[in-house]
Coordinates of C-alpha atoms in Angstrom, one line a residue:
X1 CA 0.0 0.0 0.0
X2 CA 1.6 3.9 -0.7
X3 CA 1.4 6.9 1.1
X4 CA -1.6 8.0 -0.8
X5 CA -3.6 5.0 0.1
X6 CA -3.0 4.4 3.4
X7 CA -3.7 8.4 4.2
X8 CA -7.0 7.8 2.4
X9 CA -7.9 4.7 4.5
X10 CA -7.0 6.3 7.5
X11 CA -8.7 9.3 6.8
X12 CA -12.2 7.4 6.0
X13 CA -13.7 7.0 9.3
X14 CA -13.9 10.9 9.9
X15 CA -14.9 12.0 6.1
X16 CA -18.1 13.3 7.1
X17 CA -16.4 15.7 9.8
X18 CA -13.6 16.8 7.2
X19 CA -16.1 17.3 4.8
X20 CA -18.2 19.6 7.0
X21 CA -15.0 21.4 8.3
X22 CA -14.4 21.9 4.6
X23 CA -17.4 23.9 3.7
X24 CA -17.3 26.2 6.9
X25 CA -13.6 27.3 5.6
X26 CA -15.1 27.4 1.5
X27 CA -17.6 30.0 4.0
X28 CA -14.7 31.8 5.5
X29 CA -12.8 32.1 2.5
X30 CA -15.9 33.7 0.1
X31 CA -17.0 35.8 3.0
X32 CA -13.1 37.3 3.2
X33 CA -13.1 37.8 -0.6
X34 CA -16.6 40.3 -0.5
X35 CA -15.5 41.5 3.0
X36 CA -12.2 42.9 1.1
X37 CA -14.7 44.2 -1.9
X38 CA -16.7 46.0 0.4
X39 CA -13.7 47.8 2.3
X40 CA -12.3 48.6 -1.0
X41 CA -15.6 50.6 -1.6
X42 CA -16.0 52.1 1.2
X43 CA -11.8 53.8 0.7
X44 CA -13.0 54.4 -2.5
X45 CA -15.7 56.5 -1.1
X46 CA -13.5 58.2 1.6
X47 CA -10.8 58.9 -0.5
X48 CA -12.5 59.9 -3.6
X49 CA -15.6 61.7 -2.6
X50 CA -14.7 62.5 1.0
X51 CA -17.8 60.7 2.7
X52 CA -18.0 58.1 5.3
X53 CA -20.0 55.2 3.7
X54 CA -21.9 53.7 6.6
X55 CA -24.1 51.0 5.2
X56 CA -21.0 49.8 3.2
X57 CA -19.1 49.8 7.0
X58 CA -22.7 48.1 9.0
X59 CA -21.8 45.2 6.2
X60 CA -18.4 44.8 6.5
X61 CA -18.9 44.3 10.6
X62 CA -21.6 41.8 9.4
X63 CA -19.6 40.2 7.3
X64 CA -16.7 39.9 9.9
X65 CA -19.0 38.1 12.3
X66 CA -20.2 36.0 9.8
X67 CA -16.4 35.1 8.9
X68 CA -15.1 34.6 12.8
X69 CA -18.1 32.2 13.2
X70 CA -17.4 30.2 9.5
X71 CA -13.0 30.4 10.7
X72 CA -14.5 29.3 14.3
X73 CA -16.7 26.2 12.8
X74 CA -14.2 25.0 10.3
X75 CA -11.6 24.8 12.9
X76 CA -13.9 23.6 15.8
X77 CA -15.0 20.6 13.2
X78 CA -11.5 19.8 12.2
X79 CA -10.5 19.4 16.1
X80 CA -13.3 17.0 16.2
X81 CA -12.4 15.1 13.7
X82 CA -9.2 14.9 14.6
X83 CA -9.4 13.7 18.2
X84 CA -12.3 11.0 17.2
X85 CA -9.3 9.6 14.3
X86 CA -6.6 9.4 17.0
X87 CA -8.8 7.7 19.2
X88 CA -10.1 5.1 16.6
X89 CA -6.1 4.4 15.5
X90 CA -4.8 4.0 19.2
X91 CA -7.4 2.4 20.4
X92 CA -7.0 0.0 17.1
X93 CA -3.2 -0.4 17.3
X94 CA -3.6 -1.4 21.5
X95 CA -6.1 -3.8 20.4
X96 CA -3.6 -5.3 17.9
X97 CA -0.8 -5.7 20.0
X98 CA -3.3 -6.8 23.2
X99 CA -4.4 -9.6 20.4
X100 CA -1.3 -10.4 19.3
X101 CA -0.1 -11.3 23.0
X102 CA 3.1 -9.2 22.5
X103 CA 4.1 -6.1 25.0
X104 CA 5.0 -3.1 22.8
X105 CA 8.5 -1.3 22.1
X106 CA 9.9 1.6 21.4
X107 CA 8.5 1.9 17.9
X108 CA 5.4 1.2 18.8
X109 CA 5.1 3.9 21.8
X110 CA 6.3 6.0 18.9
X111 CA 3.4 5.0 16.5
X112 CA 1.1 5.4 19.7
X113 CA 2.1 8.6 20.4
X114 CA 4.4 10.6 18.3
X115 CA 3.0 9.3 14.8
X116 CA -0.6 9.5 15.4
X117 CA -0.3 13.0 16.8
X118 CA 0.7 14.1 13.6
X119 CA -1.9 12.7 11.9
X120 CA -4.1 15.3 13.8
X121 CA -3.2 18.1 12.0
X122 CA -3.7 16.8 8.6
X123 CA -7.1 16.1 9.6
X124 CA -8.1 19.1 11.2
X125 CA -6.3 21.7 9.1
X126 CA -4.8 20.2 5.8
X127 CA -7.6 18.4 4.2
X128 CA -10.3 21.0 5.0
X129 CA -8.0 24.0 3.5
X130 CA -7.6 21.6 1.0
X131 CA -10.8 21.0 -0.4
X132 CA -12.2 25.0 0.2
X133 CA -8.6 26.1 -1.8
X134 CA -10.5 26.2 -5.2
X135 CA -13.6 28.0 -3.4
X136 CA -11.6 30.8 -2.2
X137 CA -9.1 31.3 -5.1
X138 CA -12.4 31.0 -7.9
X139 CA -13.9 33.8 -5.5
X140 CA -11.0 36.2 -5.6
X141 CA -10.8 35.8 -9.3
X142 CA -14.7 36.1 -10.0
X143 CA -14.9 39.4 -7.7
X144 CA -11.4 40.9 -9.2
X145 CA -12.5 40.1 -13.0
X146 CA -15.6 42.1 -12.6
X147 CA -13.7 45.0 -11.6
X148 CA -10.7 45.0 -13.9
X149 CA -10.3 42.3 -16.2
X150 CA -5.8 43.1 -16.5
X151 CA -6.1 42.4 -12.7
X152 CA -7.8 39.1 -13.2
X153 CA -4.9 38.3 -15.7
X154 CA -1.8 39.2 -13.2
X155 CA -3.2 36.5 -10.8
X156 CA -3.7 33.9 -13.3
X157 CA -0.3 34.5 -14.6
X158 CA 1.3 34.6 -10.9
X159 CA -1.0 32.2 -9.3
X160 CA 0.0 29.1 -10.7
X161 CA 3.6 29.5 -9.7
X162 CA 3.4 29.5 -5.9
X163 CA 1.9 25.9 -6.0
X164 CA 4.5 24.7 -8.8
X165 CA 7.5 25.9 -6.4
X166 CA 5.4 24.9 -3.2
X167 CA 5.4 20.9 -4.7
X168 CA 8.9 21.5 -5.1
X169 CA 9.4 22.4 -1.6
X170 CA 7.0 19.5 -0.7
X171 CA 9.1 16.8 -1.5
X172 CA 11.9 17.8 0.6
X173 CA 9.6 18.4 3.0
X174 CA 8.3 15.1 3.1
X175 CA 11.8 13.6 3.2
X176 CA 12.8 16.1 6.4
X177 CA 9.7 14.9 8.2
X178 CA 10.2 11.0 7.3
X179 CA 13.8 11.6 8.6
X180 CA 12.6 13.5 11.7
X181 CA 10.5 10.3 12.8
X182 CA 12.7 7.6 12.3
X183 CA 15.0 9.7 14.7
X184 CA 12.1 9.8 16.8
X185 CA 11.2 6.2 16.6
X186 CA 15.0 5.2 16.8
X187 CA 15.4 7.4 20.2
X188 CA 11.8 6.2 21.7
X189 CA 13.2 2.5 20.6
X190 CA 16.5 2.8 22.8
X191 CA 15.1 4.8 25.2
X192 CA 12.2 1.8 26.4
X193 CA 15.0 -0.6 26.2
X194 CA 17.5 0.9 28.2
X195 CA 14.5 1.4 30.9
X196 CA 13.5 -2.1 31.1
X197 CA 17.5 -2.7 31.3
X198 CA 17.8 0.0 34.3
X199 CA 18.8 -2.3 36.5
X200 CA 21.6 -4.2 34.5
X201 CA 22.8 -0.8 33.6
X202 CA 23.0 0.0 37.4
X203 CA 24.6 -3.3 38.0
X204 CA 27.3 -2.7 35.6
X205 CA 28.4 0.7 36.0
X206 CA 27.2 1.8 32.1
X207 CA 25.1 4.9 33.2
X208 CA 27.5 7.5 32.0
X209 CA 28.1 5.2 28.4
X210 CA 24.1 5.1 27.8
X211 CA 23.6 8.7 29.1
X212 CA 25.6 9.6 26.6
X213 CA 24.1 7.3 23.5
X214 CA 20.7 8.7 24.6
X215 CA 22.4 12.2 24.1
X216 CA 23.4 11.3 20.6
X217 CA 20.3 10.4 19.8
X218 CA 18.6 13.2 21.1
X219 CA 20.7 15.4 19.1
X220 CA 20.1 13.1 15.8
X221 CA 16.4 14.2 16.6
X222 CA 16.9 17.8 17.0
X223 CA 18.7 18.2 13.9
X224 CA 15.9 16.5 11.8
X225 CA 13.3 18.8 13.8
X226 CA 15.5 21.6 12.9
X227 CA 15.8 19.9 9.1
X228 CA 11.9 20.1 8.8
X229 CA 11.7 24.0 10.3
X230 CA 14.4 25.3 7.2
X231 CA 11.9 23.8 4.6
X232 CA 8.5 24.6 6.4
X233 CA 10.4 28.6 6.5
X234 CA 11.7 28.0 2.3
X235 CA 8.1 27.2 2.0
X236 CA 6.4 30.3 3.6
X237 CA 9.1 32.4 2.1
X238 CA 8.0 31.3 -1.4
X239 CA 4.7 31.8 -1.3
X240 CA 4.8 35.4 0.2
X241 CA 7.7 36.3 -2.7
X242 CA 5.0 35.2 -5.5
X243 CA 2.3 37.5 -3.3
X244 CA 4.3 40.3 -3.2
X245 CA 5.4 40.7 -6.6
X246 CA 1.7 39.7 -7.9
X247 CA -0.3 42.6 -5.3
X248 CA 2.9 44.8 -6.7
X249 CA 1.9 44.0 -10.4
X250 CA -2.1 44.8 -9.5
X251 CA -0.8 48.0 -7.3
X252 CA 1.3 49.4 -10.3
X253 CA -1.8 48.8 -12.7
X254 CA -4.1 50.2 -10.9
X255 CA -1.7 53.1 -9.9
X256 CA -0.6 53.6 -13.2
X257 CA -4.8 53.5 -14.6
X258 CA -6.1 55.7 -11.9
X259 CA -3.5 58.5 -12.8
X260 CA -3.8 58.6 -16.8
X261 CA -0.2 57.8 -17.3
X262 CA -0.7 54.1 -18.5
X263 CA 1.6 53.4 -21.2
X264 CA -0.3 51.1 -23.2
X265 CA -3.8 51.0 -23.6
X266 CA -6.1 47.9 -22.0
X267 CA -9.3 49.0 -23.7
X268 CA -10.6 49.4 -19.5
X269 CA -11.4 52.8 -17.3
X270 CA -10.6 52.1 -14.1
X271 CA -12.7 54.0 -11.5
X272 CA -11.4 54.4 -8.2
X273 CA -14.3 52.4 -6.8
X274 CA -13.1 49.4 -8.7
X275 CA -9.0 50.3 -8.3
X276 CA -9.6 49.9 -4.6
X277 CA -11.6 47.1 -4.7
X278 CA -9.4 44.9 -6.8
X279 CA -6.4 46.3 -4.6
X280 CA -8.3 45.2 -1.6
X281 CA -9.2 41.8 -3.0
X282 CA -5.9 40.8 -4.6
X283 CA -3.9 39.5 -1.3
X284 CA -7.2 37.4 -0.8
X285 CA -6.0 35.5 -3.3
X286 CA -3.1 34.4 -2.1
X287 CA -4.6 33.8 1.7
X288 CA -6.0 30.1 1.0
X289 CA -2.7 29.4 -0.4
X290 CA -0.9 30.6 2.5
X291 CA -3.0 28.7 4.2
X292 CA -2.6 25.3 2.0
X293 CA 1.0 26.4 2.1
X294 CA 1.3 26.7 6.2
X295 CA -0.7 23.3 6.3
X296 CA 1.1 21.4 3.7
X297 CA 3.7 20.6 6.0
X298 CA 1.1 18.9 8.1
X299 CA 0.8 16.8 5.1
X300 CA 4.0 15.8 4.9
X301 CA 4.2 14.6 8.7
X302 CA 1.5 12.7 8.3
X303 CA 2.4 10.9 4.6
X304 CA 5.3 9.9 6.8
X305 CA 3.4 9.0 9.9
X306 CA 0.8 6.8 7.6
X307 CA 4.4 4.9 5.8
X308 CA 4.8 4.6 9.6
X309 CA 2.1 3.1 10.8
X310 CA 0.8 0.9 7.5
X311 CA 2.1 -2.2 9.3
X312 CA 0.3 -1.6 12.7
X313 CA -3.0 -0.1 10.7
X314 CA -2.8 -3.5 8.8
X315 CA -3.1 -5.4 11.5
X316 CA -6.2 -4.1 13.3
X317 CA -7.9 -4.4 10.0
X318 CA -7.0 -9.0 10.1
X319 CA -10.0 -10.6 10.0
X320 CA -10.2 -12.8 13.1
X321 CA -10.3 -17.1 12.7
X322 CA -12.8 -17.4 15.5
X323 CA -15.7 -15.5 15.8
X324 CA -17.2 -13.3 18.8
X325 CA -21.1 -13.3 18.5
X326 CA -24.1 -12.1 20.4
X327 CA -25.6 -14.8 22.7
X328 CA -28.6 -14.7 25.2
X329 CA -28.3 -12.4 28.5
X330 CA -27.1 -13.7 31.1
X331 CA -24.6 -16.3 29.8
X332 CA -21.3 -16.5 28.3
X333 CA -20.9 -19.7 25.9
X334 CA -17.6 -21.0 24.2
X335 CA -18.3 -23.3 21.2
X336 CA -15.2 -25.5 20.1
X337 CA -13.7 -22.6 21.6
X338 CA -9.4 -22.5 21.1
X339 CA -7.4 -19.6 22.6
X340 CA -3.9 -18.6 21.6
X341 CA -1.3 -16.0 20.2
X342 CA -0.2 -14.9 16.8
X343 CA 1.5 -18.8 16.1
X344 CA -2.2 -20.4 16.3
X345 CA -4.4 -22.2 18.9
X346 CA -2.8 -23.0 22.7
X347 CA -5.6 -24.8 24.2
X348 CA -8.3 -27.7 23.4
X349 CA -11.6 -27.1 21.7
X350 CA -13.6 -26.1 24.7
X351 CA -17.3 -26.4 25.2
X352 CA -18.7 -24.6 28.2
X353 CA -21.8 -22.5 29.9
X354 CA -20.9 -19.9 32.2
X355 CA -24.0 -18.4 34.1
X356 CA -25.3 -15.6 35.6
X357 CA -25.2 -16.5 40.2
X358 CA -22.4 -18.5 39.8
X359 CA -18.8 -19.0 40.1
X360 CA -17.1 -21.0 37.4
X361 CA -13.5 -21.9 37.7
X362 CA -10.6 -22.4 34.9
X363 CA -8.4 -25.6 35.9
X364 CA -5.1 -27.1 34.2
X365 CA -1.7 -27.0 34.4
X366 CA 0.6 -23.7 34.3
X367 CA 0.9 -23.0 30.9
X368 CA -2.3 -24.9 29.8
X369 CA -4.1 -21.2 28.5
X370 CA -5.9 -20.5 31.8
X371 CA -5.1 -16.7 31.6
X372 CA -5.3 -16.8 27.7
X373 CA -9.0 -17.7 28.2
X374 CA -9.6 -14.9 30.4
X375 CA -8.0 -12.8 28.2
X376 CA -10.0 -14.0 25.2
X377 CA -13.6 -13.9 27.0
X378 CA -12.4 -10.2 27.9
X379 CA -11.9 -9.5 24.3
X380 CA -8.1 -8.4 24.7
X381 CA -7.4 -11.8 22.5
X382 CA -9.1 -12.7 19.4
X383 CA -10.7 -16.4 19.4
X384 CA -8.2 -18.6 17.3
X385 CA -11.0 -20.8 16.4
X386 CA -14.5 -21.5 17.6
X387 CA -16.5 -19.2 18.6
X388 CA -17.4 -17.0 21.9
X389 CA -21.2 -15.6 22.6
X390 CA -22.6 -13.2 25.0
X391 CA -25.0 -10.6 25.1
X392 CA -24.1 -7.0 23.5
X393 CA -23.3 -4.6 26.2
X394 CA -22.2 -7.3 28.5
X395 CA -18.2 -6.0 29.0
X396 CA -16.5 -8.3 30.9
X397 CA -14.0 -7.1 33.3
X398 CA -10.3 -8.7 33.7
X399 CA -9.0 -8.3 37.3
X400 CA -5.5 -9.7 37.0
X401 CA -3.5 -11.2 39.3
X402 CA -1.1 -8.8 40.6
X403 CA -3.6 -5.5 40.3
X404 CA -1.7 -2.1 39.7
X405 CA -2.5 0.1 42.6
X406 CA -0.6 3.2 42.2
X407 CA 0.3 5.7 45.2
X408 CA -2.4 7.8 46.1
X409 CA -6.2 7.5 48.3
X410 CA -8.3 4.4 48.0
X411 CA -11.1 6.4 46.7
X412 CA -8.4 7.4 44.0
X413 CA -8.0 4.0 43.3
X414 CA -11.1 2.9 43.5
X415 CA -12.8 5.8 41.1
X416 CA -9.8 6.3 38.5
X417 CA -10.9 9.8 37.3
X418 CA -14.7 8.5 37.4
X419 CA -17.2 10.3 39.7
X420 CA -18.6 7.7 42.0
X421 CA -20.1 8.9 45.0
X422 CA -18.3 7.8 48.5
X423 CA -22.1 5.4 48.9
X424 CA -21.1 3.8 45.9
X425 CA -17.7 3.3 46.7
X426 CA -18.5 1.8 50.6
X427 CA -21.1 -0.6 48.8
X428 CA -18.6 -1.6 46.9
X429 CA -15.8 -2.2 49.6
X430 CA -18.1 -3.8 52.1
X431 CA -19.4 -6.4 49.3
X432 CA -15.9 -7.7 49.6
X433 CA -15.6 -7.5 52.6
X434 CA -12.7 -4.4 53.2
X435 CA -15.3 -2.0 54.8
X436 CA -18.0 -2.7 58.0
X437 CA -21.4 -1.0 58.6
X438 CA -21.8 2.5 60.1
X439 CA -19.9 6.0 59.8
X440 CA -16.1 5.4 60.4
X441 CA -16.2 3.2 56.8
X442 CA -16.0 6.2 55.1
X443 CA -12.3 7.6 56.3
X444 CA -10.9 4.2 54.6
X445 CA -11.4 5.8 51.3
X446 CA -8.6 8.5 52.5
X447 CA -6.8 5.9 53.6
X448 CA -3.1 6.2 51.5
X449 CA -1.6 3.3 49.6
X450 CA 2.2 3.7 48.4
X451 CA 3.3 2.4 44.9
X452 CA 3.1 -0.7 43.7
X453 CA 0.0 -1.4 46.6
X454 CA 2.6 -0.8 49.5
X455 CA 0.1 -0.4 52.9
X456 CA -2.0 -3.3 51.7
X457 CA -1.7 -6.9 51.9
X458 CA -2.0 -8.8 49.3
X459 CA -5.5 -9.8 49.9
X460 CA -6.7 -6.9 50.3
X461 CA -4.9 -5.5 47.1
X462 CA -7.0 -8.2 45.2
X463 CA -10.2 -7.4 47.0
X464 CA -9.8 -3.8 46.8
X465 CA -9.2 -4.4 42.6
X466 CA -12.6 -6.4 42.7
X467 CA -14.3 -3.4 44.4
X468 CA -12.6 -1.2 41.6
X469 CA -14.6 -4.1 38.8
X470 CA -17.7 -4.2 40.2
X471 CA -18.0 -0.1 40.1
X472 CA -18.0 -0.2 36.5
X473 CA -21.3 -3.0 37.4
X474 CA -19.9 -5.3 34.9
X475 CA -22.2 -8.3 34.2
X476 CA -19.1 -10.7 33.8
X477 CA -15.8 -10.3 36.2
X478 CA -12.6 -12.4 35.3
X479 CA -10.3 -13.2 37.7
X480 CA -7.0 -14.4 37.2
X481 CA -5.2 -16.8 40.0
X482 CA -7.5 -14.6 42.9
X483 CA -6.2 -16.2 45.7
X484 CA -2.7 -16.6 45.1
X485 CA 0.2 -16.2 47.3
X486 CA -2.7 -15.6 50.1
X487 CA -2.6 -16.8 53.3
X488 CA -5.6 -19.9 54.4
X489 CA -7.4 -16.9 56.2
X490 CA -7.3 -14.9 53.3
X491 CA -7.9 -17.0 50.7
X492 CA -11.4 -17.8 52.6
X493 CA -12.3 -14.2 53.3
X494 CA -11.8 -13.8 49.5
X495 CA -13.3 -16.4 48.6
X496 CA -16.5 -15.4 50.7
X497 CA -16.4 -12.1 49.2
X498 CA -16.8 -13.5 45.9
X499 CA -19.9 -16.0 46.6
X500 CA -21.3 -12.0 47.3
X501 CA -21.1 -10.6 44.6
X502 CA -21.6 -13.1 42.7
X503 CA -25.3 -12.6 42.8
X504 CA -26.4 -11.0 39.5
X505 CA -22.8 -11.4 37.5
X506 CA -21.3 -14.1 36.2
X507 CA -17.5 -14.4 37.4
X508 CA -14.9 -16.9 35.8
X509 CA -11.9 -17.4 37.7
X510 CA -8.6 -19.2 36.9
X511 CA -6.7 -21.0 39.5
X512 CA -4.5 -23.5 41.0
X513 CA -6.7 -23.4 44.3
X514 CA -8.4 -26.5 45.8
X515 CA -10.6 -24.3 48.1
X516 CA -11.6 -22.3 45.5
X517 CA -12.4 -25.2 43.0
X518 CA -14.3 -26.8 46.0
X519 CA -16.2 -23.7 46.7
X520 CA -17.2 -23.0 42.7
X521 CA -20.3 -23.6 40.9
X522 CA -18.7 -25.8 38.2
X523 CA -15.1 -26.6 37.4
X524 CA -13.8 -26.4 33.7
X525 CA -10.3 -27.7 33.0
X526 CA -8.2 -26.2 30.0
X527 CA -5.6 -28.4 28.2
X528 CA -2.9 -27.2 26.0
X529 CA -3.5 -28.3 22.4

């Protein structure tokens, strides 16, 4: 697939939204052509005649409104549009890698981060100037022929040049930009590594020898970004030379006409009315092109942010082998159902009926696809074959076995940016048990936990993650390995705590754990294949 292609798939999900932002700016950029007519009138009136023209002035303010609200639209639109594509493409490559079973890299935090961010801006500001270009150029020229045709000519003449010079610039452009991301990507690359390596680093005494490589490549990346700004300021400097000399050519004329001393006859009078207005109009001309100009750099970020992220687009569009299907509420069901990773199926077919008030549990050896299961029935893994049904709407929700608790309140933990009231958040504690009845239970949700859960036991790091679950009221809760590494006193308050809320959910659990099998509705045991 080329560059052209894969901006045009990527673009497709938010074409109504560019389209839209593309006729507020066609707005702005007709409304600024007569706005410019109608100033050049009212001059005309001032300077010719000596009288203030206030109807003509009463429509300009009109007009100016009506342009801030069309600018305000377009550019309000485009932002749209751009945030709803760089959800869609993160939230697409995650999946991918979540499917695939493999933890991302440097390259990929890059595609993530770096390279969808500059697919914003060719969204929301280079395909809408884009497609209104024509509207406002055909504008200008329309308004400036019917005042003086010779005009007219100067900006066909000049016009086409800026563009013809501007595609020169834009293949360099595109070739800074492409450089100034793999620099990126090479730097975000090195820089995971060596974090995951911190400690061998440490060990070894290499902090100086990487702080240095790190410096290198932070200086590759600088001169790229400074490669990109000399084109993006060639650019702008080539379109405002081809400006200038054209408003010079249409100054001089209408100078020249408005004076008598013309040196050749153009079979035209120019009245001052219509020398002004032409004057007026004739930078207006050249604005969308600024514009495309100032944007056109967005373009080339993102031609080399869509080479970029082809691969990872490509996968998020694979079909899956097995299939995920509605089913009846109130049920999960796994038909011939086989679990596994990019090389193929882990596990034996598997035929089972989770329900709704009870506790099902995921048996086997380590290794057998236990957690793979989980993960599948979550939808972070794509079924390898089979098929998995339950109802629409019926998110699942993975607790996993060591639950990331970062420093900060339980109530911070529990809500994670979502507004639950503190009665939701006590109902939710005391249903597994970490919070009794009456007025004191509410200080435990200022109670401070350090990082990685440090002021909790391990219990009650796994209970307070199951409270965190069932505040999003998920109709199926996945635990993996709940009770492990607990104490016999734990593992029973836990295991309690789950025949509560259990009521009205259906909750799969992997384990290893005699007490919990014991306790459990039904047992299922998965086999590797």
């Amino acid at each position: 697939m080329n560059v052209q292609s894969s901006l045009i798939e990527i673009k497709d999900p938010v074409r109504r939204e560019i389209n839209a932002a593309a006729v507020a700016q066609s707005l702005a950029f007709v409304v600024a052509v007569v706005q410019a007519g109608v100033l050049g009138f009212a001059l005309a009136a001032l300077v010719s005649e000596g009288r203030f023209a206030p109807l003509l002035f009463s429509v300009w303010v009109g007009l100016s409104l009506l342009r801030l609200v069309a600018g305000y639209a377009a550019e309000a639109t485009g932002a749209r549009a751009a945030a709803k594509l760089k959800r869609l493409l993160r939230g697409g490559i995650s999946r991918s890698f979540l499917r695939e079973g493999e933890g991302p890299d440097g390259s990929v935090v890059a595609a993530i981060n770096d390279d969808i961010d500059a697919i914003g801006p060719y969204v929301s500001r280079y395909e809408p100037v884009r497609i209104a270009l024509a509207a406002g150029m055909v504008a200008t020229l329309a308004f400036v022929f019917t005042q003086s045709w010779v005009a007219g000519v100067i900006l066909i003449l000049t016009g086409p040049l800026t563009p013809l010079f501007m595609a020169l610039v834009g293949y360099r452009a595109q070739e800074e930009s492409r450089r100034k991301l793999d620099a990126l990507q090479d730097m975000s690359r090195y820089f995971v590594g060596r974090l995951r390596a911190l400690d061998i680093i440490s060990a070894y005494g290499a902090e100086a020898r990487e702080a240095q490589r790190l410096r290198r490549h932070a200086e590759t990346h600088r001169s790229a970004s400074v490669g990109v700004l000399r084109v993006a300021f060639l650019s702008s400097a080539t379109i405002d030379f081809f400006a200038t000399l054209s408003i010079a050519l249409v100054a001089t004329y209408v100078g020249l006409s408005l004076l008598g001393i013309m040196p050749f006859s153009t079979g035209e009078t120019v009245t001052p009315a219509e020398g002004f207005a032409a004057l007026m109009i004739a930078p207006e001309f050249f604005a969308p092109l600024r514009r495309f100009a100032q944007a056109y750099h967005d373009r080339a970020d993102a031609a080399a942010a869509a080479e970029r992220l082809a691969p990872f687009w490509a996968d998020t569009t694979t079909e899956m082998v097995g299939q995920e299907c509605a089913g009846a509420a109130g049920r999960v069901e796994a038909i011939r159902l086989q679990v596994g990773f990019a090389g193929g199926a882990v596990t034996r077919p598997i035929d089972a009926v989770f329900l709704q008030d009870q506790i099902s549990v995921l048996t086997g050896d380590s290794g057998a696809g236990k957690s793979a299961l989980l993960h599948t029935i979550a939808g972070l893994l794509a079924p390898a074959a089979g098929s998995l049904q339950r109802a629409h709407g019926a998110a699942p929700v993975l607790v996993v076995q060591s639950p990331f608790l970062f420093a900060g309140t339980v109530r911070e933990n529990l809500a994670l940016g979502v507004a639950y009231s503190d009665e939701q958040m006590i109902s939710a504690l005391q249903q597994v048990g970490l919070a009794d009845e009456g007025p004191t239970a509410f200080s435990l949700l200022d109670r401070p936990l350090g990082e990685i859960a440090l002021g909790v036991s391990g219990g009650e790091g796994r209970r307070l993650a199951i409270a965190r679950a069932l505040l999003r009221e998920t109709p199926v809760l996945l635990l993996d390995e709940p009770t492990a590494h607990l104490d016999m006193e734990s593992e029973r308050t836990l295991i309690e705590a789950l025949k509560r809320v259990s009521r009205g959910r259906i909750i799969i659990a992997a384990t290893h754990s005699p007490i919990l099998c014991a306790a459990a509705d039904q047992n299922i045991e998965v086999a590797p294949g």
